[in-house]
Amino acid sequence: MQGSYGSIYKSFSRNAILLLPQIVASYYIIYFLNPTFLYKKKYILFGILFLIGTYVFSILARVLVIYVIEGLYREPPFMQESFLEIAMNVKRLYREFFYQVYLPVFLVVSIKLLKERFEEKSRRQLLEKEKVIAELNFMRAQIHPHFLFNTLNNLYVLTLQKSDKASETVLKLSEMLDYMLYKCNDKTVSISEEIQLIQNYIDLEQLRYGNGLELVFNKDIDNSQTQIAPLILVSFIENAFKHGASGTVDIPKIKIEINAKNEQLLFSIYNTKPVQVQKDNTNFKNGIGLVNTKSQLKLIYPEKHSLNIIEDKISFEVKLQINLTT
């Protein structure tokens, strides 16, 4: 049990007294140097003040060991270094006390930096998620009035004609409104619900065009509860009717195919183009609905979809593939 630090109790006391410079040095770096200089990229000032700190806290550690620990366990009389002698012996300070103080300090600071990086990453992810939600809500707010405007035009035409089909149109429209007001607020809906919306829209358009439109709608779904983002497909269909069926002399053709198997969606829509659109050189790809749908696909299904749009003088075709797995 002889010697300056021979016993476990003496070693414990020494380590306990060194906690003071270790704690103060940790706070100095974490709450002063890092936010004031490191995070603001004032690296030179950070380096200078860090070196000054290592010197000061090494002196503090040596002073505590000499004047507290040695004072408790060494039998008098004995010589003690003065504060000036301690401060001037830089080599011994860094050889014996720097690592004793700063090894645990570096560990604490590293943990703090990792924690701050993780929290910053979480904040960025949350902000990105909120941004995506805000963008999607904005796009859907644009789609809804655009979609309803065309449908109400159909109803207006039928009422002018005093058609008996007007009441059926109102019923279909009410079903679509119910879907858009309540279902579209969800992140996803079942594909059967999305297809029902599409069917209602097609039914309304067929009420308007009657035999003046050649339409084929094929669907093959292996699981009606497969989830899909709402209103993803509607804009393509709306675009086909708006640009492919309106204003043409000949009977327009629209063919829609939806296949969903093993949570892989294959969607295609083909429509003929009216003559006057060809003369006006209108590009179907730049409509509001299509632009918004492309943006939604990028936000909701990044790296999980492929979209191919083929346009020529007489037709317009969209081919979309989406991996619906979550």
Coordinates of C-alpha atoms in Angstrom, one line a residue:
M1 CA 0.0 0.0 0.0
Q2 CA 3.1 2.2 -0.1
G3 CA 3.8 4.9 -2.8
S4 CA 2.1 8.0 -4.1
Y5 CA -0.7 6.2 -6.0
G6 CA -0.2 2.6 -5.0
S7 CA -3.6 1.8 -3.6
I8 CA -6.9 1.5 -5.5
Y9 CA -8.3 4.2 -3.3
K10 CA -5.6 6.6 -4.2
S11 CA -6.1 5.8 -7.9
F12 CA -9.8 6.3 -7.6
S13 CA -9.2 9.6 -5.8
R14 CA -6.8 10.8 -8.5
N15 CA -9.3 9.9 -11.3
A16 CA -12.2 11.5 -9.4
I17 CA -10.3 14.8 -9.0
L18 CA -9.4 14.8 -12.7
L19 CA -13.1 14.8 -13.5
L20 CA -13.2 18.5 -12.9
P21 CA -10.8 19.5 -15.7
Q22 CA -12.4 16.8 -18.0
I23 CA -15.9 18.1 -17.5
V24 CA -14.9 21.8 -17.8
A25 CA -12.8 21.0 -21.0
S26 CA -15.8 19.1 -22.5
Y27 CA -18.2 22.0 -21.9
Y28 CA -15.6 24.4 -23.2
I29 CA -15.4 22.6 -26.5
I30 CA -19.0 21.5 -26.9
Y31 CA -20.8 24.7 -25.9
F32 CA -18.2 27.4 -26.7
L33 CA -15.6 26.4 -29.3
N34 CA -17.8 24.3 -31.6
P35 CA -20.9 26.6 -31.9
T36 CA -18.8 29.8 -31.8
F37 CA -16.0 28.9 -34.1
L38 CA -16.1 25.4 -35.6
Y39 CA -19.6 25.5 -36.9
K40 CA -19.1 29.0 -38.3
K41 CA -15.9 27.7 -40.1
K42 CA -13.6 30.0 -38.1
Y43 CA -11.0 27.2 -38.1
I44 CA -7.9 29.2 -37.2
L45 CA -9.5 30.8 -34.2
F46 CA -10.9 27.4 -33.2
G47 CA -7.4 25.8 -33.4
I48 CA -5.7 28.6 -31.4
L49 CA -8.3 28.6 -28.6
F50 CA -8.3 24.8 -28.6
L51 CA -4.5 24.7 -28.0
I52 CA -4.9 27.3 -25.3
G53 CA -7.6 25.2 -23.7
T54 CA -5.4 22.1 -23.7
Y55 CA -2.6 24.1 -21.9
V56 CA -4.9 25.6 -19.3
F57 CA -6.8 22.4 -18.4
S58 CA -3.5 20.4 -18.3
I59 CA -2.3 23.0 -15.7
L60 CA -5.5 22.7 -13.8
A61 CA -5.1 18.9 -13.7
R62 CA -1.6 19.1 -12.5
V63 CA -2.4 21.7 -9.8
L64 CA -5.3 19.5 -8.5
V65 CA -3.0 16.4 -8.3
I66 CA -0.2 18.2 -6.5
Y67 CA -2.2 20.4 -4.1
V68 CA -5.1 18.0 -3.4
I69 CA -4.1 14.3 -4.0
E70 CA -0.5 14.6 -3.0
G71 CA -1.5 16.8 0.0
L72 CA -3.8 14.0 1.2
Y73 CA -1.5 11.0 0.8
R74 CA 2.1 12.2 1.0
E75 CA 3.6 12.5 4.5
P76 CA 5.1 15.9 5.3
P77 CA 7.5 17.4 5.0
F78 CA 7.7 17.4 1.1
M79 CA 8.4 19.9 -1.6
Q80 CA 5.6 21.0 -3.9
E81 CA 6.0 22.7 -7.2
S82 CA 4.8 26.3 -7.4
F83 CA 2.1 27.3 -9.8
L84 CA 4.8 29.1 -11.9
E85 CA 6.9 25.9 -12.0
I86 CA 3.9 23.9 -13.1
A87 CA 3.0 26.3 -15.8
M88 CA 6.6 26.5 -17.2
N89 CA 7.0 22.8 -17.4
V90 CA 5.1 22.5 -20.7
K91 CA 6.7 19.2 -21.7
R92 CA 5.6 17.4 -18.6
L93 CA 2.1 18.9 -18.8
Y94 CA 1.5 17.4 -22.2
R95 CA 3.4 14.2 -21.6
E96 CA 1.6 13.3 -18.3
F97 CA -1.7 15.3 -18.1
F98 CA -2.9 16.1 -21.6
Y99 CA -3.9 12.6 -22.5
Q100 CA -5.4 12.0 -19.0
V101 CA -7.7 15.0 -19.4
Y102 CA -8.4 14.9 -23.1
L103 CA -8.9 11.1 -23.9
P104 CA -12.3 11.1 -22.1
V105 CA -13.0 14.6 -23.5
F106 CA -12.5 13.5 -27.1
L107 CA -14.8 10.6 -26.4
V108 CA -17.6 12.9 -25.0
V109 CA -17.1 15.4 -27.8
S110 CA -17.3 12.7 -30.5
I111 CA -20.5 11.3 -29.0
K112 CA -21.9 14.8 -29.0
L113 CA -21.0 15.5 -32.6
L114 CA -22.5 12.1 -33.7
K115 CA -25.7 12.9 -31.8
E116 CA -25.9 16.4 -33.4
R117 CA -25.3 15.0 -36.9
F118 CA -28.0 12.4 -36.3
E119 CA -30.4 15.0 -35.1
E120 CA -29.6 17.3 -38.0
K121 CA -30.2 14.4 -40.4
S122 CA -33.5 13.7 -38.7
R123 CA -34.5 17.3 -39.0
R124 CA -33.6 17.4 -42.7
Q125 CA -35.6 14.2 -43.4
L126 CA -38.6 15.7 -41.5
L127 CA -38.3 19.0 -43.5
E128 CA -38.0 17.1 -46.7
K129 CA -41.0 14.9 -45.8
E130 CA -43.0 18.1 -45.0
K131 CA -41.9 19.7 -48.2
V132 CA -43.0 16.6 -50.2
I133 CA -46.4 16.6 -48.5
A134 CA -46.8 20.3 -49.1
E135 CA -45.9 19.9 -52.8
L136 CA -48.3 17.0 -53.2
N137 CA -51.1 18.9 -51.6
F138 CA -50.5 21.8 -53.8
M139 CA -50.5 19.6 -56.9
R140 CA -53.7 17.9 -55.9
A141 CA -55.3 21.2 -55.2
Q142 CA -54.5 22.1 -58.8
I143 CA -55.8 18.8 -60.2
H144 CA -59.1 18.9 -58.4
P145 CA -60.5 22.1 -59.9
H146 CA -59.1 21.2 -63.3
F147 CA -60.7 17.7 -63.1
L148 CA -64.0 19.1 -61.8
F149 CA -64.1 21.9 -64.4
N150 CA -64.1 19.4 -67.3
T151 CA -66.8 17.2 -65.6
L152 CA -69.1 20.2 -64.9
N153 CA -68.7 21.1 -68.6
N154 CA -70.1 17.7 -69.5
L155 CA -73.0 18.2 -67.1
Y156 CA -73.7 21.6 -68.5
V157 CA -73.9 20.2 -72.1
L158 CA -76.4 17.5 -71.0
T159 CA -78.6 20.0 -69.2
L160 CA -78.7 22.3 -72.2
Q161 CA -79.8 19.3 -74.3
K162 CA -82.4 18.4 -71.6
S163 CA -81.0 14.9 -71.6
D164 CA -82.4 12.3 -69.2
K165 CA -78.7 11.3 -68.6
A166 CA -78.2 14.5 -66.6
S167 CA -79.4 12.8 -63.3
E168 CA -77.0 9.9 -63.9
T169 CA -74.2 12.4 -64.4
V170 CA -75.0 14.1 -61.1
L171 CA -74.8 10.7 -59.4
K172 CA -71.4 9.9 -60.9
L173 CA -70.2 13.3 -60.1
S174 CA -71.2 13.0 -56.4
E175 CA -69.3 9.7 -56.2
M176 CA -66.2 11.4 -57.6
L177 CA -66.6 14.3 -55.2
D178 CA -66.9 12.0 -52.3
Y179 CA -63.7 10.2 -53.4
M180 CA -61.7 13.4 -53.9
L181 CA -62.9 15.1 -50.7
Y182 CA -62.3 12.2 -48.4
K183 CA -60.2 9.5 -50.0
C184 CA -57.6 11.7 -51.7
N185 CA -56.4 13.0 -48.4
D186 CA -54.9 9.6 -47.6
K187 CA -51.4 8.8 -48.6
T188 CA -52.6 5.8 -50.5
V189 CA -55.9 4.2 -51.5
S190 CA -56.8 0.8 -52.7
I191 CA -56.4 0.3 -56.5
S192 CA -60.0 -0.8 -56.7
E193 CA -61.1 2.7 -55.4
E194 CA -58.8 4.4 -57.9
I195 CA -60.2 2.3 -60.7
Q196 CA -63.8 3.1 -59.6
L197 CA -63.0 6.8 -59.9
I198 CA -61.6 6.2 -63.4
Q199 CA -64.7 4.2 -64.3
N200 CA -66.9 7.0 -63.2
Y201 CA -65.0 9.5 -65.2
I202 CA -65.1 7.3 -68.3
D203 CA -68.9 6.8 -67.8
L204 CA -69.4 10.5 -67.7
E205 CA -67.4 11.0 -70.8
Q206 CA -69.3 8.2 -72.6
L207 CA -72.6 9.9 -71.6
R208 CA -71.3 13.0 -73.4
Y209 CA -69.9 11.3 -76.5
G210 CA -72.2 8.3 -76.9
N211 CA -71.5 6.4 -80.0
G212 CA -69.2 9.1 -81.2
L213 CA -66.3 7.6 -79.2
E214 CA -64.6 4.2 -79.6
L215 CA -63.4 3.3 -76.1
V216 CA -61.7 0.1 -74.7
F217 CA -61.0 -0.2 -71.0
N218 CA -59.3 -3.4 -69.9
K219 CA -58.2 -4.1 -66.3
D220 CA -56.6 -7.1 -64.7
I221 CA -56.1 -6.8 -61.0
D222 CA -54.9 -9.7 -58.8
N223 CA -55.5 -7.9 -55.5
S224 CA -58.1 -5.2 -55.2
Q225 CA -56.6 -3.9 -52.0
T226 CA -53.2 -3.2 -53.5
Q227 CA -52.3 0.4 -52.5
I228 CA -51.6 3.3 -54.9
A229 CA -51.2 7.0 -54.5
P230 CA -54.6 8.7 -55.4
L231 CA -55.1 10.6 -58.7
I232 CA -51.9 9.2 -60.3
L233 CA -53.6 7.8 -63.3
V234 CA -56.6 10.1 -63.7
S235 CA -54.6 13.0 -65.3
F236 CA -53.5 10.7 -68.2
I237 CA -57.0 9.6 -68.8
E238 CA -58.4 13.1 -68.5
N239 CA -55.7 14.3 -71.0
A240 CA -56.7 11.6 -73.5
F241 CA -60.4 12.7 -73.5
K242 CA -59.6 16.4 -73.4
H243 CA -57.2 16.3 -76.3
G244 CA -58.0 13.1 -78.1
A245 CA -61.8 13.1 -78.1
S246 CA -62.7 16.8 -78.3
G247 CA -63.0 18.7 -81.5
T248 CA -62.5 15.9 -84.0
V249 CA -64.7 15.0 -87.0
D250 CA -63.8 11.3 -87.2
I251 CA -64.6 8.9 -84.4
P252 CA -61.8 9.2 -81.8
K253 CA -60.3 6.1 -80.3
I254 CA -59.1 5.6 -76.7
K255 CA -57.7 2.4 -75.3
I256 CA -56.9 2.1 -71.6
E257 CA -55.2 -0.9 -70.0
I258 CA -54.5 -1.4 -66.3
N259 CA -52.7 -4.5 -65.0
A260 CA -51.7 -4.8 -61.3
K261 CA -50.0 -8.1 -60.3
N262 CA -47.6 -8.8 -57.5
E263 CA -47.7 -5.1 -56.6
Q264 CA -46.4 -4.1 -60.0
L265 CA -48.6 -1.7 -61.9
L266 CA -48.6 -1.6 -65.7
F267 CA -50.7 1.2 -67.1
S268 CA -51.1 2.3 -70.7
I269 CA -53.4 4.6 -72.5
Y270 CA -53.6 5.3 -76.3
N271 CA -55.7 8.0 -78.0
T272 CA -55.9 9.3 -81.5
K273 CA -55.3 13.0 -82.1
P274 CA -57.8 15.4 -83.8
V275 CA -56.8 17.1 -87.1
Q276 CA -56.9 20.6 -85.8
V277 CA -54.5 19.8 -83.0
Q278 CA -52.1 18.5 -85.5
K279 CA -52.3 21.7 -87.4
D280 CA -51.8 23.8 -84.3
N281 CA -48.8 21.7 -83.4
T282 CA -50.0 21.4 -79.8
N283 CA -47.7 19.3 -77.6
F284 CA -49.8 17.1 -75.4
K285 CA -46.9 16.6 -73.0
N286 CA -47.1 20.1 -71.5
G287 CA -50.6 20.1 -70.1
I288 CA -51.1 21.1 -66.4
G289 CA -52.4 17.6 -65.5
L290 CA -49.5 15.7 -67.0
V291 CA -46.9 18.1 -65.6
N292 CA -48.3 17.7 -62.1
T293 CA -48.6 13.9 -62.5
K294 CA -44.9 13.7 -63.5
S295 CA -44.0 15.7 -60.4
Q296 CA -46.1 13.5 -58.2
L297 CA -44.5 10.3 -59.6
K298 CA -41.0 11.7 -58.8
L299 CA -42.0 12.6 -55.3
I300 CA -44.0 9.5 -54.4
Y301 CA -42.3 6.8 -56.4
P302 CA -38.6 8.0 -56.8
E303 CA -36.6 5.3 -58.5
K304 CA -39.7 3.1 -58.5
H305 CA -41.4 4.1 -61.7
S306 CA -40.8 4.4 -65.4
L307 CA -42.8 6.7 -67.7
N308 CA -42.7 6.6 -71.5
I309 CA -44.7 9.1 -73.6
I310 CA -44.9 8.5 -77.3
E311 CA -46.4 11.1 -79.6
D312 CA -46.7 11.2 -83.3
K313 CA -48.9 13.0 -85.9
I314 CA -51.9 10.8 -85.4
S315 CA -51.7 9.4 -81.8
F316 CA -50.6 9.9 -78.3
E317 CA -49.6 7.0 -76.0
V318 CA -48.5 6.8 -72.4
K319 CA -46.9 3.7 -70.8
L320 CA -46.3 3.8 -67.1
Q321 CA -44.8 1.1 -64.8
I322 CA -44.8 1.5 -61.0
N323 CA -43.4 -0.7 -58.2
L324 CA -46.2 -0.4 -55.6
T325 CA -44.3 -2.2 -52.8
T326 CA -43.8 -0.1 -49.7

